[in-house]
Coordinates of C-alpha atoms and ligand atoms in Angstrom, one line a residue:
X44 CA -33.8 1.9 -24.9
X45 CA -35.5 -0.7 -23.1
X46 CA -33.6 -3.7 -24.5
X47 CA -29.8 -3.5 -23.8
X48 CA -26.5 -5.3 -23.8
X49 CA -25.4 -6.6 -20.4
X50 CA -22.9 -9.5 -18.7
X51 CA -24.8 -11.6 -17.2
X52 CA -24.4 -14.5 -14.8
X53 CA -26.4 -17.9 -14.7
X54 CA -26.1 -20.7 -12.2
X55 CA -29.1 -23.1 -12.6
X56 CA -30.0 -26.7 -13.8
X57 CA -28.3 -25.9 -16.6
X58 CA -24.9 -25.3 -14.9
X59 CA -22.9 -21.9 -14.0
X60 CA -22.5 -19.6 -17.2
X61 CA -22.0 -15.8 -18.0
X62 CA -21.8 -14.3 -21.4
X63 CA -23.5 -11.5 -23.2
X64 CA -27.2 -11.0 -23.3
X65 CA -29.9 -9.1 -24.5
X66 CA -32.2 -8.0 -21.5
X67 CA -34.7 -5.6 -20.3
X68 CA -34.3 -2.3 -18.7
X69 CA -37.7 -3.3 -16.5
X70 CA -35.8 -6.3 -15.5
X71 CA -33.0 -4.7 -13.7
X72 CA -32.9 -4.8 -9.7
X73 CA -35.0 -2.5 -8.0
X74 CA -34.0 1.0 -7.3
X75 CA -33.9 4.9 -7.4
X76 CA -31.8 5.8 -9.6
X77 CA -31.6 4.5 -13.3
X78 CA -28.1 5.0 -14.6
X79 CA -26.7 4.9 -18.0
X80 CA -23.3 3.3 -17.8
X81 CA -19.9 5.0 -19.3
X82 CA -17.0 3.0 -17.8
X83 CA -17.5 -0.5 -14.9
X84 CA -13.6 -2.2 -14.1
X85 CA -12.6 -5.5 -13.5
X86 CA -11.7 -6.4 -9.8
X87 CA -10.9 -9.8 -8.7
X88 CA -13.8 -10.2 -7.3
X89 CA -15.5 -9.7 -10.6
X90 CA -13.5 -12.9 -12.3
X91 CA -14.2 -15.2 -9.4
X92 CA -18.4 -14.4 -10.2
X93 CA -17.9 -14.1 -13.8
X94 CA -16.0 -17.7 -14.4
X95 CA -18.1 -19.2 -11.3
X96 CA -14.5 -20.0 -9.0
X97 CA -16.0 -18.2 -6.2
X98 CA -19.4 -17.7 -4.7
X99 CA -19.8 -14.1 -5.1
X100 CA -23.8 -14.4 -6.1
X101 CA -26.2 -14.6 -3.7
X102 CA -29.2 -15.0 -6.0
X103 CA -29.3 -15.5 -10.0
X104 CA -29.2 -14.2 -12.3
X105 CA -27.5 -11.0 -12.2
X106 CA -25.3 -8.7 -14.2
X107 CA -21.5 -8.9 -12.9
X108 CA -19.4 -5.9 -12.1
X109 CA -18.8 -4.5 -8.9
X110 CA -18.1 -1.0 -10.1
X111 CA -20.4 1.4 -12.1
X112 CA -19.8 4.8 -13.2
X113 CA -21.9 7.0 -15.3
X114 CA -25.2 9.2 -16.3
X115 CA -28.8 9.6 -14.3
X116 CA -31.3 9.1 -16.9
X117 CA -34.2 8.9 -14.3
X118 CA -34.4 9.4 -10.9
X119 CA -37.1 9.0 -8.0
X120 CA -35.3 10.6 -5.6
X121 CA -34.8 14.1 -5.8
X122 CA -31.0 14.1 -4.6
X123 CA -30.6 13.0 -8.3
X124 CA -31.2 14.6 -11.9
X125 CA -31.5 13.5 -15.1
X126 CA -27.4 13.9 -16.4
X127 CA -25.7 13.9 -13.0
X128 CA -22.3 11.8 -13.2
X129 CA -22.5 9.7 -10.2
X130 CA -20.8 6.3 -9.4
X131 CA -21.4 3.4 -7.4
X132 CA -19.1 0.3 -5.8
X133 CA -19.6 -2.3 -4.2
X134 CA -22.7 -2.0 -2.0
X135 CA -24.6 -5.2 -3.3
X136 CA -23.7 -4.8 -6.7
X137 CA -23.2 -8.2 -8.5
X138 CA -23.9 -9.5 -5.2
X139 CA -27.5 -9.6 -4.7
X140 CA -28.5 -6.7 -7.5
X141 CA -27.8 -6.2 -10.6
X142 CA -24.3 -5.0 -11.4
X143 CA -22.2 -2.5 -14.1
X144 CA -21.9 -4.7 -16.6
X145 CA -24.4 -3.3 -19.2
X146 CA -25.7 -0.7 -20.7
X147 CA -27.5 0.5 -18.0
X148 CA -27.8 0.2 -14.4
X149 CA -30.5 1.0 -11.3
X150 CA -28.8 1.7 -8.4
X151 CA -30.0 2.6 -4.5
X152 CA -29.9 6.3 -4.1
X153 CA -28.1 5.8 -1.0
X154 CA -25.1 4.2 -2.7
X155 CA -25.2 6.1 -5.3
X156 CA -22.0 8.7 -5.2
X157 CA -22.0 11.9 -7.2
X158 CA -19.1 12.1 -8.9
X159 CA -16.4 14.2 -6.9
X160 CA -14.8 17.2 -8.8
X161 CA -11.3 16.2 -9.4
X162 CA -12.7 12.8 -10.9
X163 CA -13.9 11.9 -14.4
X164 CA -15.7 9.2 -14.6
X165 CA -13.1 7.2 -16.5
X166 CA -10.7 8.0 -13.4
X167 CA -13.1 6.9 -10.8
X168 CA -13.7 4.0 -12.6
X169 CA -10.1 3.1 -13.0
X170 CA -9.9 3.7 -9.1
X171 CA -12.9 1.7 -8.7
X172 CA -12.9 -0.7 -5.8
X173 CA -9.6 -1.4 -6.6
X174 CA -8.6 2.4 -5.4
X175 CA -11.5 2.6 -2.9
X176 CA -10.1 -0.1 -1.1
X177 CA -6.4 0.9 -1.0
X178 CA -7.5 4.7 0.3
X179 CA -9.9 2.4 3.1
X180 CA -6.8 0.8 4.3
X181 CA -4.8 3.9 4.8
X182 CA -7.5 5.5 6.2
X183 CA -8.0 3.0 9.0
X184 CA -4.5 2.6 9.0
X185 CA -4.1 6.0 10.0
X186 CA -7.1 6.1 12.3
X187 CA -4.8 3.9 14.5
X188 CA -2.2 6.2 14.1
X189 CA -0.2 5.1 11.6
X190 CA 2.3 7.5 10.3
X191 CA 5.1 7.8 8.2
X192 CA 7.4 7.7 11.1
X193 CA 6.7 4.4 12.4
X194 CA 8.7 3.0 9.1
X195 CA 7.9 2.2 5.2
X196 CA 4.6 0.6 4.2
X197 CA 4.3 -2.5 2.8
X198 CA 1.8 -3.4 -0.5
X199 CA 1.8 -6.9 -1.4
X200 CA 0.3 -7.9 -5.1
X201 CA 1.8 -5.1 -6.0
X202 CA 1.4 -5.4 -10.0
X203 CA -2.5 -6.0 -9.2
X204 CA -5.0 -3.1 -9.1
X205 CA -4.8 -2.8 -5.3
X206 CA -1.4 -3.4 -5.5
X207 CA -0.6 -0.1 -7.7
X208 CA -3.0 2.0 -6.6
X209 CA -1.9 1.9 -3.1
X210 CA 1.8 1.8 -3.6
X211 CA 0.7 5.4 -5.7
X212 CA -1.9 6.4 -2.9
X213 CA 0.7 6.1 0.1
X214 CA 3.8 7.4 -1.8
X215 CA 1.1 10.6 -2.4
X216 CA 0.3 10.8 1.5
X217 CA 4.0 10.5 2.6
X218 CA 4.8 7.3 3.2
X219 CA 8.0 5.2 2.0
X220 CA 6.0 2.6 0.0
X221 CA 8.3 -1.0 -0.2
X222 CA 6.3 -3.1 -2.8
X223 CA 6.1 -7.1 -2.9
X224 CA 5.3 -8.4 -6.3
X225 CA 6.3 -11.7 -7.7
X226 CA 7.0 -9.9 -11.2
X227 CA 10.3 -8.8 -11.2
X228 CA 10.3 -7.9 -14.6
X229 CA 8.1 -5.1 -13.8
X230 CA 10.1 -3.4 -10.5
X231 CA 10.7 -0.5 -12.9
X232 CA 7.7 0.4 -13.4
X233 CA 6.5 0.0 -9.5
X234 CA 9.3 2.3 -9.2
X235 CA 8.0 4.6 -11.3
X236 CA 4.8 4.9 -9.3
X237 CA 6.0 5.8 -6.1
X238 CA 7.9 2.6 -4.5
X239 CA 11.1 3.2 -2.9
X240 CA 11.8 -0.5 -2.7
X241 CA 10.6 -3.3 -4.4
X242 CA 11.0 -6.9 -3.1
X243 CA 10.9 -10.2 -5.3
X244 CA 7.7 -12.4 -3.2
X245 CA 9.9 -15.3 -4.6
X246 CA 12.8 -14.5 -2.6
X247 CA 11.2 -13.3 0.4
X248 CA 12.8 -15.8 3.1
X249 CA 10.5 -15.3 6.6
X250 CA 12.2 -16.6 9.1
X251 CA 9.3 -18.4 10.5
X252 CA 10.0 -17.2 14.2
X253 CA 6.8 -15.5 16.1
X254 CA 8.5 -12.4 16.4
X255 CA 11.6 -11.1 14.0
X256 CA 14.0 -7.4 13.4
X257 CA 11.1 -5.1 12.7
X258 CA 11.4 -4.0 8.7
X259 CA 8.2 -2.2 8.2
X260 CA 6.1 0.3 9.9
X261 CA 3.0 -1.8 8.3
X262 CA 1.5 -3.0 5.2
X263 CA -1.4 -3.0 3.1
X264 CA -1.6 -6.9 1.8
X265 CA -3.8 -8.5 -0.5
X266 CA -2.2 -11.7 -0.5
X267 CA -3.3 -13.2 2.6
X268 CA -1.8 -17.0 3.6
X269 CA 1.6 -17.2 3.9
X270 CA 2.8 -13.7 3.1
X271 CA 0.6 -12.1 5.7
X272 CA 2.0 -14.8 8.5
X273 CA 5.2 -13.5 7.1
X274 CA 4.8 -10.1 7.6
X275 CA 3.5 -9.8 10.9
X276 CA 6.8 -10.6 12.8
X277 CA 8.3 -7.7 10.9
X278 CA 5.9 -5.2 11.8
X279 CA 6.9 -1.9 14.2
X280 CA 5.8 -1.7 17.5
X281 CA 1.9 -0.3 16.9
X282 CA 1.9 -0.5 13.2
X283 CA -0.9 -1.5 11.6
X284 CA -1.7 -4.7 9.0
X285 CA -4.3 -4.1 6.9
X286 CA -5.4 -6.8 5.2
X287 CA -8.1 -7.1 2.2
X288 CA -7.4 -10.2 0.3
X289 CA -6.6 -13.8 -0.2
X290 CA -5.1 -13.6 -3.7
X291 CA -2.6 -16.3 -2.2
X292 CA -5.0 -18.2 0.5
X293 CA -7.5 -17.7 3.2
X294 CA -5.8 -19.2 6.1
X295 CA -3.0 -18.0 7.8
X296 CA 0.0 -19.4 11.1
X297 CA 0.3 -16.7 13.1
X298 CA 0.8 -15.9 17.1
X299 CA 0.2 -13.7 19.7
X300 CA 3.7 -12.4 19.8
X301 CA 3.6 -9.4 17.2
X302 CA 0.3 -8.1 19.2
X303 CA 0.9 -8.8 23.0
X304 CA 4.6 -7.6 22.6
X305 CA 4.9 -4.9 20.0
X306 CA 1.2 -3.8 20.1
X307 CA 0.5 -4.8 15.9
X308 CA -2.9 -4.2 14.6
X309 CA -4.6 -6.6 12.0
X310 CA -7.4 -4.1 10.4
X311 CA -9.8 -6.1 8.3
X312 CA -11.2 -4.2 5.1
X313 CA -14.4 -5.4 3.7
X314 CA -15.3 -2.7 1.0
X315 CA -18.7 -4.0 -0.5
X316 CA -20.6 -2.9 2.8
X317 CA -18.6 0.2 4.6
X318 CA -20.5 2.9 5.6
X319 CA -22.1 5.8 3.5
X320 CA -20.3 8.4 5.9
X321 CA -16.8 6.5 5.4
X322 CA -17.7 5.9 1.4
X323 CA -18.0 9.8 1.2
X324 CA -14.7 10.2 3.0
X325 CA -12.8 8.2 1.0
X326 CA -13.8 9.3 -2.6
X327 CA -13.3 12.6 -1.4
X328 CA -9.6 11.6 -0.6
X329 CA -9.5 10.0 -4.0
X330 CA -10.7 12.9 -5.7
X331 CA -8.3 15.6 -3.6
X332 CA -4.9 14.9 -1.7
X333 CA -4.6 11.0 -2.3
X334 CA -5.8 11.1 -6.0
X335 CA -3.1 9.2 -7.3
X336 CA -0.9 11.0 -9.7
X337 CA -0.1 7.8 -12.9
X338 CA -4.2 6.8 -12.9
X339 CA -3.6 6.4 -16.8
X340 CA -0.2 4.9 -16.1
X341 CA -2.0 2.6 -14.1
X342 CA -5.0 1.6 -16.2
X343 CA -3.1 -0.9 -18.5
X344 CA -6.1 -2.1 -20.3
X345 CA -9.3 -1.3 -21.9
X346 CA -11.8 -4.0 -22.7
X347 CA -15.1 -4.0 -23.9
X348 CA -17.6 -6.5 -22.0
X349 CA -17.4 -9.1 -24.6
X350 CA -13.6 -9.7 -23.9
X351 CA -14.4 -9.8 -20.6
X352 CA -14.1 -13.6 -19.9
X353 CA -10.0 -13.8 -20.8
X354 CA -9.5 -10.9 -18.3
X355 CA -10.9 -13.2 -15.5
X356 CA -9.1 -16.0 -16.7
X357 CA -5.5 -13.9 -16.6
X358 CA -6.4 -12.6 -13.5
X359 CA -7.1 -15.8 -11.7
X360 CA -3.9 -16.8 -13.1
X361 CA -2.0 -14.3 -11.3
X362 CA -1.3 -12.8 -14.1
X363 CA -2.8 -9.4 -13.2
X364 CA -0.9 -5.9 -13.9
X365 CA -2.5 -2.9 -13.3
X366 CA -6.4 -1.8 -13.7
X367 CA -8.6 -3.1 -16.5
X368 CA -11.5 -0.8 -17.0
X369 CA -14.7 -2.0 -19.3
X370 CA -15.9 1.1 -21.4
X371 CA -19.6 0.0 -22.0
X372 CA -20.5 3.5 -23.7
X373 CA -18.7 2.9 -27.4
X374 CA -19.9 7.0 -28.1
X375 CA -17.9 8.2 -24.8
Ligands
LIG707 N1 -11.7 -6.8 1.1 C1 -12.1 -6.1 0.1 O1 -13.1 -5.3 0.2 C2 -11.4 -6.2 -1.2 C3 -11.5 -5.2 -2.2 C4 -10.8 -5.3 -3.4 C5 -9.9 -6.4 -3.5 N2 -9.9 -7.3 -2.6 C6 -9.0 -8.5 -2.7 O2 -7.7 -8.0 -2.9 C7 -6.9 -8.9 -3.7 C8 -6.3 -8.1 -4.9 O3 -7.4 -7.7 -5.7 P1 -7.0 -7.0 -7.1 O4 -8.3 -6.6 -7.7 O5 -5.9 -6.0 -6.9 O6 -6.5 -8.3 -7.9 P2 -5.4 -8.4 -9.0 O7 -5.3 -7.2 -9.8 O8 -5.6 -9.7 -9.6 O9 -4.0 -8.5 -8.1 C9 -3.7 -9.6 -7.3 C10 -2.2 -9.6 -7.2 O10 -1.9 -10.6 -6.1 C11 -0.6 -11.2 -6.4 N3 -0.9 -12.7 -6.4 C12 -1.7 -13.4 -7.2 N4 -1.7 -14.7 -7.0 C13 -0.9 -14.8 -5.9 C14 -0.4 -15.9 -5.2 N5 -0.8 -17.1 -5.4 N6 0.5 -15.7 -4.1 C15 0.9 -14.4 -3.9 N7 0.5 -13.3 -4.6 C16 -0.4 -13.5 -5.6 C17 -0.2 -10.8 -7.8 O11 0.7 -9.7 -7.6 P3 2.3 -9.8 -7.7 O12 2.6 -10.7 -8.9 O13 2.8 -8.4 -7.9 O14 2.8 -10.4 -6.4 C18 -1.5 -10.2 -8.4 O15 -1.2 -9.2 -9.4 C19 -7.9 -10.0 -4.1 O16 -7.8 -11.1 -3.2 C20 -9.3 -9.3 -3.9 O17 -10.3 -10.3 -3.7 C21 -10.6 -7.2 -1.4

């Protein structure tokens, strides 16, 4: 087993490339645990390092994918055993170690996650950062309060990962879920997953004023720009924004009104680095009362790490709908 199969990303004299390669199990990142992978996932962050459109890398080369899920083969720390089903996101991974794109993967024993019961390894991986990040926002969301009562919440991008996940999450814990998506053509199936509304981005008219009629009672967006100006005016008094991506831009016209008058909350999420004692929170969520209830539903496509390059280049397109998962383990 020491030569395997992984996606791997370059950037040197030679320019920035990624493709499949052959490498050795001795030359993976440092670490604990030594994984055998069943299942990674495809996040957006995963096709801005894999095609080079953002700087995700912090050193080179390393194997892409953010998400890993599978099977200890050896562990130094006792926590771990040869067999466990564990899984790990974010936390460095593709970043500045070696990520779950290949065959096998040595992760940091305090990221790793044992997999919760109520999970497969396929489920969590079709959750992935995609799901861990959804169940974040709600659960800072609801840290500040946030309840059903203050009014529906919002999920922009719906048809992307986060998008779904979320409008399935918050429909699960209660919440009148109003989804903004840009593809019409799939409303039906948003409905189908728990939105009571679903709102064409296209036709979404702001009115441009600091402060509008409040229409929700917050909103998970990973749109950024223009849509999260938009939505701020609309927000009830102490509802919460929280936002986790710039799948439409980074910067954003905003003012003081929606906070100094009706008390809104912007709540950043920034899941690569949150908090072992959060990270354990929220996959035992996932696993229990916010496990959301169309995961297959939701995981549109399966891809094998080869045909990973025309998934980034759909995704960065827009063109996103639903969760892509990578099986990696052919036998599983
Ligand atoms: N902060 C964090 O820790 C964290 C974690 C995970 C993801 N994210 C971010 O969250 C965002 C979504 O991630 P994802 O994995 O769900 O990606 P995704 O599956 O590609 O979904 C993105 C969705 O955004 C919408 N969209 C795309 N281009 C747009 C544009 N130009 N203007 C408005 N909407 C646009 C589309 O939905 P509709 O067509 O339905 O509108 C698309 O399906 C990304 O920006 C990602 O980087 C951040």
């Amino acid at each position: 087993m020491n030569e395997f199969q992984a996606f791997r990303i370059h950037n040197d004299d030679a320019g920035y490339r990624s493709g499949m390669e052959s490498i050795s199990v001795d030359a993976l990142s440092t670490g604990e645990v030594l994984i055998k992978t069943a299942y990674s996932s495809v996040n957006f962050k995963d096709a801005l390092a894999g095609t080079g459109k953002g700087k995700i890398l912090r050193k080179y080369p390393l194997n892409g994918g953010i998400d890993v899920a599978g099977h200890v083969v050896a562990s130094a720390d006792p926590a771990f055993k040869e067999g466990d089903a564990v899984l790990c996101t974010g936390s460095g991974l593709s970043e500045t170690r070696d990520g779950g794109y290949g065959e096998y993967a040595r992760l940091e024993a305090r990221w790793t996650i044992p997999l919760p019961s109520g999970l497969s390894l396929r489920e969590s991986m079709i959750l992935g950062t995609a799901g861990f990040t959804a169940a974040l926002g709600l659960l800072r969301m609801q840290d500040n309060r946030q309840t059903p009562a203050l009014g529906p919440l919002a999920v922009t991008g719906a048809s992307g990962g986060v998008g779904m996940l979320a409008i399935d999450i918050f429909s699960r814990a209660g919440y009148e879920v109003h989804a903004i998506s840009g593809k019409a053509d799939h409303f039906d199936f948003l409905r189908g997953l728990g939105a009571s509304q679903c709102i064409d981005r296209h036709q979404l008219a702001f009115s441009g004023k600091p402060m509008d009629s409040t229409r929700f009672g917050g909103a998970l967006d990973s749109v950024g720009g223009a849509m999260l100006a938009g939505l701020l005016p609309l927000i009830a008094p102490y509802g919460n924004v929280a936002i986790c991506g710039n799948a439409g831009g980074i910067a954003f016209d905003s003012t003081v009104m929606p906070f100094i008058i009706r008390g809104a909350s912007l709540l950043g999420i920034a899941t690569a680095g949150t908090a072992r004692d959060i990270r354990d929170e929220v996959w035992r969520r996932l696993a229990s009362d916010w496990k959301p209830q169309h995961l297959e539903r939701i995981a549109t496509r399966e891809v094998t790490l080869a045909e990973l390059p025309d998934v980034f280049v759909r995704m960065l397109a827009g063109d996103s709908f639903g969760r892509t998962i990578v099986r990696i383990d052919s036998t599983l």
